[in-house]
């Protein structure tokens, strides 16, 4: 059984990053800019376990049987929605730059090196110097104020290369004009958040910064001079997260008509959980399927952070940077990595409710990372049919964390155009395959 859930935060959500934190004078607990899938997966399992425990009359949050079965719950998501429209993290092959009093955007595209050149421009020796193609297109320093989220409509157009960078200018002008008149952070717990002047883009959500005082555990009074700060992410009033809960591997029944308020994130901040329907964005659009059908060059964009055993490099690629996602199965398709736009790794940890201990920090590939592939064999249309917003993480590790069943590594698929190849050369490659 699969059930879709709408998660609407009622308070600022505290999402601590991987930096150590204690209630020391002047310390600050920093928050991540997006809700990691593990927070959603862990919360849903805890909520479901409590509901089942109540039904069976357990005095503890979980019975032993329910604990084992709830652990089998698979979660897909989360995906941000604002005013009932889905949004994705901005892909990293978009480069926003400041040009006077406006924002401009460049498309980042890999190009085949010239004769005798490698991806460092010094030769074809070295780490995959004969295989990787350097990316070009970004000019100037990236803008400090740039969109954080891109609407699904614009993302799909971008993945299908039906959109030129000139199409972005007017919407960016409208968005940037309103963006520069508003503060970066929110103080004192205010939930004020601006509405986007241009619906294609959303800014990064502001932070709720609060000052706390440490409490003496013996006297339960405030400790003099020990003040520290915490950050929390403030969601707009019309924003929520959508996730899928899959109970097909467990032996438990979903509680009908689920509608509950439950803690979400750190400091037991509250959110409302309710059943809903899946949107169209969770199925690959026909325009993307048509663009991928027989394509030579394809892109993989991460909609949620991913864990790969080789760091930024997917473990399903061999030493020659060739392979295919494990979830594709026996399909005869081979991809060769040509370049990747991957920012600095993202630290993600968590808390084990069952073991009552912190989870180890893992280095995740951030959402929005883009991988450029050349199709060596097969039809890439199959990737979108099987793996649209499905996990491309290396493997499912039931005894560990941050695996496919927690919603990490959800992928979007699109095409890209290598300007270094002529149209005739591309046609010849299609015919040869």
Coordinates of C-alpha atoms in Angstrom, one line a residue, residues 9-353:
X9 CA 5.0 23.1 9.3
X10 CA 3.1 25.1 11.9
X11 CA 6.3 26.6 13.4
X12 CA 9.8 27.4 12.2
X13 CA 11.5 24.0 11.6
X14 CA 14.9 23.5 13.3
X15 CA 17.2 21.5 11.0
X16 CA 20.6 21.4 12.6
X17 CA 23.5 20.9 10.2
X18 CA 26.5 18.6 11.0
X19 CA 28.5 21.1 13.1
X20 CA 29.0 20.2 16.8
X21 CA 26.9 22.3 19.1
X22 CA 26.6 22.7 22.9
X23 CA 24.9 25.3 25.1
X24 CA 28.1 27.3 25.5
X25 CA 28.3 31.1 25.8
X26 CA 28.0 32.6 22.3
X27 CA 27.4 29.3 20.5
X28 CA 24.9 29.1 17.6
X29 CA 23.1 26.1 16.3
X30 CA 23.0 26.5 12.5
X31 CA 20.1 25.2 10.4
X32 CA 20.2 23.7 6.9
X33 CA 18.4 25.5 4.1
X34 CA 16.3 22.5 3.1
X35 CA 14.5 19.6 4.9
X36 CA 16.6 16.5 4.4
X37 CA 14.7 13.3 3.5
X38 CA 15.8 11.5 6.7
X39 CA 13.9 14.0 8.8
X40 CA 10.7 13.2 6.9
X41 CA 11.3 9.5 6.9
X42 CA 12.1 9.3 10.6
X43 CA 9.2 11.5 11.6
X44 CA 6.7 9.4 9.5
X45 CA 8.0 6.2 11.1
X46 CA 7.7 7.6 14.6
X47 CA 4.2 9.0 13.9
X48 CA 3.0 5.7 12.4
X49 CA 4.5 3.7 15.3
X50 CA 2.8 5.9 17.9
X51 CA -0.6 5.5 16.1
X52 CA -0.2 1.7 16.0
X53 CA 0.9 1.6 19.6
X54 CA -2.2 3.5 20.6
X55 CA -4.4 1.1 18.6
X56 CA -2.9 -1.9 20.4
X57 CA -3.0 -0.3 23.9
X58 CA 0.7 -0.1 24.4
X59 CA 1.9 2.3 27.1
X60 CA 5.2 2.9 25.3
X61 CA 5.6 4.7 22.0
X62 CA 6.3 1.5 20.2
X63 CA 5.6 -2.2 20.8
X64 CA 8.5 -4.5 19.7
X65 CA 6.4 -6.0 16.8
X66 CA 5.4 -2.5 15.6
X67 CA 9.0 -1.2 15.8
X68 CA 10.3 -3.9 13.5
X69 CA 7.5 -3.5 11.0
X70 CA 7.6 0.3 11.0
X71 CA 11.3 0.2 10.2
X72 CA 10.3 -1.3 6.8
X73 CA 8.3 1.8 5.8
X74 CA 9.8 3.2 2.6
X75 CA 9.5 7.0 2.1
X76 CA 9.9 8.9 -1.2
X77 CA 10.4 12.7 -1.0
X78 CA 10.0 15.3 0.2
X79 CA 9.1 17.6 -2.6
X80 CA 8.3 21.3 -1.8
X81 CA 5.0 22.7 -2.8
X82 CA 4.1 26.4 -2.7
X83 CA 0.5 27.6 -3.5
X84 CA -0.2 24.0 -4.7
X85 CA 2.7 24.2 -7.2
X86 CA 5.7 21.9 -6.9
X87 CA 9.2 23.3 -6.8
X88 CA 12.7 21.8 -7.1
X89 CA 16.1 23.0 -5.9
X90 CA 17.7 25.1 -8.7
X91 CA 19.9 22.8 -10.8
X92 CA 23.7 23.6 -10.7
X93 CA 24.0 23.9 -14.5
X94 CA 22.3 27.3 -14.1
X95 CA 24.7 30.1 -13.2
X96 CA 23.2 33.3 -11.9
X97 CA 25.4 36.4 -12.0
X98 CA 25.1 40.0 -11.1
X99 CA 25.0 42.5 -14.0
X100 CA 24.5 45.9 -12.6
X101 CA 21.0 46.1 -11.1
X102 CA 19.8 42.9 -12.6
X103 CA 20.4 39.2 -12.6
X104 CA 21.5 37.2 -15.7
X105 CA 21.8 33.5 -16.1
X106 CA 24.2 31.3 -18.0
X107 CA 23.8 27.7 -19.1
X108 CA 26.7 25.4 -18.1
X109 CA 27.5 22.8 -20.7
X110 CA 30.4 20.3 -21.1
X111 CA 32.5 20.6 -24.3
X112 CA 34.7 18.1 -25.9
X113 CA 38.4 19.1 -25.4
X114 CA 40.5 20.0 -28.3
X115 CA 43.2 17.7 -29.8
X116 CA 45.7 16.8 -27.1
X117 CA 43.8 18.6 -24.3
X118 CA 42.4 17.2 -21.1
X119 CA 39.9 18.5 -18.7
X120 CA 42.5 20.5 -17.0
X121 CA 43.7 22.0 -20.3
X122 CA 47.2 20.5 -19.8
X123 CA 47.0 17.2 -21.5
X124 CA 45.1 13.9 -21.6
X125 CA 46.9 12.2 -18.8
X126 CA 45.8 12.1 -15.2
X127 CA 42.6 11.2 -13.5
X128 CA 40.2 10.5 -16.4
X129 CA 41.7 13.3 -18.4
X130 CA 40.9 11.4 -21.6
X131 CA 37.2 11.0 -20.7
X132 CA 35.9 14.1 -18.8
X133 CA 34.8 17.1 -20.8
X134 CA 35.3 20.5 -19.1
X135 CA 32.2 22.6 -18.6
X136 CA 31.9 26.1 -20.0
X137 CA 29.3 28.8 -20.1
X138 CA 29.6 30.4 -16.7
X139 CA 31.0 33.9 -16.8
X140 CA 31.6 36.1 -13.8
X141 CA 31.1 35.6 -10.1
X142 CA 27.9 34.0 -8.9
X143 CA 25.2 36.3 -7.6
X144 CA 24.8 36.5 -3.8
X145 CA 21.0 36.8 -4.1
X146 CA 19.8 34.1 -6.5
X147 CA 16.7 31.9 -6.6
X148 CA 16.8 28.8 -4.4
X149 CA 13.9 26.9 -6.0
X150 CA 12.6 26.5 -9.5
X151 CA 9.0 25.7 -10.4
X152 CA 8.3 22.3 -11.9
X153 CA 7.0 23.8 -15.1
X154 CA 10.3 25.7 -15.6
X155 CA 12.4 22.8 -14.5
X156 CA 10.8 20.5 -17.1
X157 CA 11.3 23.1 -19.8
X158 CA 14.9 23.4 -18.8
X159 CA 15.5 19.6 -18.8
X160 CA 14.0 19.4 -22.2
X161 CA 16.2 22.3 -23.5
X162 CA 13.1 24.1 -24.7
X163 CA 14.2 27.2 -22.9
X164 CA 16.9 29.8 -23.8
X165 CA 18.7 31.9 -21.3
X166 CA 17.0 35.0 -22.8
X167 CA 13.7 33.6 -21.6
X168 CA 14.8 34.1 -18.0
X169 CA 15.6 37.9 -18.2
X170 CA 12.2 39.4 -17.6
X171 CA 11.1 37.0 -14.8
X172 CA 14.4 37.5 -13.1
X173 CA 14.1 41.3 -13.3
X174 CA 10.7 41.0 -11.5
X175 CA 12.0 38.6 -8.9
X176 CA 15.2 40.5 -8.2
X177 CA 13.5 43.9 -7.9
X178 CA 11.3 42.5 -5.1
X179 CA 14.1 40.4 -3.5
X180 CA 16.5 43.3 -2.9
X181 CA 13.9 45.2 -0.8
X182 CA 13.4 42.5 1.8
X183 CA 15.5 41.3 4.8
X184 CA 17.5 38.1 4.8
X185 CA 16.5 36.7 8.2
X186 CA 13.5 36.8 10.6
X187 CA 14.0 37.8 14.2
X188 CA 12.0 37.0 17.3
X189 CA 9.9 34.1 15.8
X190 CA 8.0 36.1 13.2
X191 CA 6.6 34.0 10.4
X192 CA 6.6 36.8 7.8
X193 CA 7.8 35.6 4.4
X194 CA 7.4 37.5 1.2
X195 CA 5.4 36.0 -1.7
X196 CA 7.4 35.5 -4.9
X197 CA 7.1 38.4 -7.3
X198 CA 7.6 35.9 -10.1
X199 CA 6.1 32.4 -9.6
X200 CA 8.9 30.6 -11.5
X201 CA 11.4 31.3 -8.7
X202 CA 11.4 31.1 -4.9
X203 CA 14.0 32.6 -2.7
X204 CA 15.7 30.7 0.1
X205 CA 13.5 30.6 3.1
X206 CA 14.4 33.0 5.9
X207 CA 15.8 31.9 9.3
X208 CA 14.1 32.4 12.6
X209 CA 17.0 33.3 15.0
X210 CA 16.2 32.9 18.7
X211 CA 18.4 33.6 21.8
X212 CA 18.3 31.0 24.7
X213 CA 19.7 30.8 28.1
X214 CA 21.2 27.6 29.5
X215 CA 19.4 26.0 32.5
X216 CA 21.1 24.6 35.5
X217 CA 20.0 20.9 35.8
X218 CA 20.3 20.9 39.6
X219 CA 18.4 24.1 40.4
X220 CA 16.4 24.4 37.2
X221 CA 17.2 28.1 37.0
X222 CA 18.9 30.2 34.4
X223 CA 22.7 30.1 34.3
X224 CA 24.2 33.5 34.4
X225 CA 25.9 34.7 31.2
X226 CA 25.4 31.5 29.2
X227 CA 23.4 32.7 26.2
X228 CA 23.3 30.9 22.9
X229 CA 21.4 31.1 19.6
X230 CA 19.4 28.7 17.4
X231 CA 18.3 29.0 13.8
X232 CA 15.1 27.5 12.3
X233 CA 13.7 27.5 8.8
X234 CA 10.6 29.6 8.3
X235 CA 8.1 28.2 5.8
X236 CA 5.7 30.5 3.9
X237 CA 2.1 30.1 5.0
X238 CA 1.1 28.4 1.7
X239 CA 4.1 26.1 1.6
X240 CA 4.2 22.4 2.5
X241 CA 6.1 19.2 1.8
X242 CA 4.7 16.2 -0.1
X243 CA 6.0 12.6 0.5
X244 CA 5.0 9.1 -0.3
X245 CA 4.8 6.3 2.4
X246 CA 5.1 2.8 1.1
X247 CA 4.0 -0.1 3.4
X248 CA 4.2 -2.8 0.8
X249 CA 7.1 -4.6 2.6
X250 CA 5.5 -4.4 6.1
X251 CA 2.7 -6.3 7.7
X252 CA 0.9 -3.3 9.1
X253 CA -2.2 -1.4 8.0
X254 CA -2.2 2.3 7.4
X255 CA -4.4 4.2 9.8
X256 CA -7.4 5.5 7.8
X257 CA -8.0 9.2 7.5
X258 CA -4.7 10.2 9.1
X259 CA -4.7 13.8 10.3
X260 CA -2.4 14.5 13.1
X261 CA -0.1 17.2 14.7
X262 CA 3.3 15.8 15.4
X263 CA 6.8 17.2 16.2
X264 CA 9.0 17.8 13.2
X265 CA 12.7 18.6 13.3
X266 CA 14.5 19.7 16.4
X267 CA 13.1 21.3 19.6
X268 CA 9.8 19.5 19.0
X269 CA 8.5 22.1 16.7
X270 CA 5.1 21.1 15.3
X271 CA 3.7 20.2 11.9
X272 CA 0.4 18.9 10.6
X273 CA 0.4 15.6 8.7
X274 CA -2.6 14.7 6.5
X275 CA -3.4 12.4 3.6
X276 CA -3.5 13.8 0.1
X277 CA -3.2 12.8 -3.5
X278 CA 0.0 12.6 -5.6
X279 CA 0.5 15.4 -8.2
X280 CA 1.3 15.0 -11.9
X281 CA 4.9 15.9 -11.3
X282 CA 5.7 12.5 -9.8
X283 CA 5.1 11.0 -13.3
X284 CA 7.6 11.8 -16.1
X285 CA 6.0 14.3 -18.5
X286 CA 5.6 13.2 -22.2
X287 CA 7.8 16.1 -23.3
X288 CA 10.7 14.7 -21.4
X289 CA 10.1 11.1 -22.6
X290 CA 10.0 12.4 -26.2
X291 CA 13.2 14.4 -25.7
X292 CA 15.0 11.4 -24.2
X293 CA 13.9 9.0 -26.8
X294 CA 17.1 8.1 -28.7
X295 CA 19.1 11.0 -27.2
X296 CA 22.9 10.9 -27.3
X297 CA 23.5 13.2 -24.3
X298 CA 21.4 13.2 -21.1
X299 CA 21.4 14.9 -17.7
X300 CA 20.6 13.5 -14.3
X301 CA 19.5 16.2 -11.7
X302 CA 19.2 15.3 -8.1
X303 CA 15.9 16.4 -6.5
X304 CA 17.0 15.3 -3.1
X305 CA 20.5 14.7 -1.6
X306 CA 22.1 11.4 -2.6
X307 CA 24.6 9.1 -0.9
X308 CA 27.2 7.5 -3.1
X309 CA 29.9 5.1 -1.9
X310 CA 32.5 6.9 -4.0
X311 CA 31.7 10.4 -2.6
X312 CA 30.4 12.6 -5.4
X313 CA 30.8 9.8 -7.9
X314 CA 28.0 7.3 -8.2
X315 CA 29.1 3.8 -7.2
X316 CA 27.3 2.3 -10.2
X317 CA 30.0 3.8 -12.5
X318 CA 33.1 1.7 -13.1
X319 CA 36.7 2.8 -13.4
X320 CA 36.0 3.9 -16.9
X321 CA 33.1 6.1 -15.7
X322 CA 30.6 3.8 -17.4
X323 CA 27.6 2.0 -16.0
X324 CA 23.9 2.4 -15.2
X325 CA 21.8 2.9 -12.0
X326 CA 21.1 -0.4 -10.2
X327 CA 17.4 0.3 -10.1
X328 CA 17.2 0.0 -13.9
X329 CA 17.6 -3.7 -13.6
X330 CA 18.4 -5.8 -16.6
X331 CA 17.8 -3.1 -19.2
X332 CA 20.5 -2.9 -21.8
X333 CA 21.7 0.6 -21.3
X334 CA 25.2 2.0 -20.7
X335 CA 26.0 5.6 -19.7
X336 CA 29.4 7.3 -19.7
X337 CA 29.9 10.3 -17.3
X338 CA 31.3 13.4 -19.1
X339 CA 31.0 16.0 -16.4
X340 CA 29.3 16.8 -13.1
X341 CA 28.3 20.1 -11.5
X342 CA 28.5 19.2 -7.8
X343 CA 28.8 21.8 -5.0
X344 CA 30.5 21.2 -1.7
X345 CA 29.3 18.0 0.1
X346 CA 26.4 18.3 2.5
X347 CA 26.8 16.9 6.1
X348 CA 23.7 15.0 7.3
X349 CA 23.3 13.2 10.5
X350 CA 20.3 12.4 12.7
X351 CA 19.0 10.7 15.8
X352 CA 18.2 7.1 16.3
X353 CA 14.9 6.8 18.2

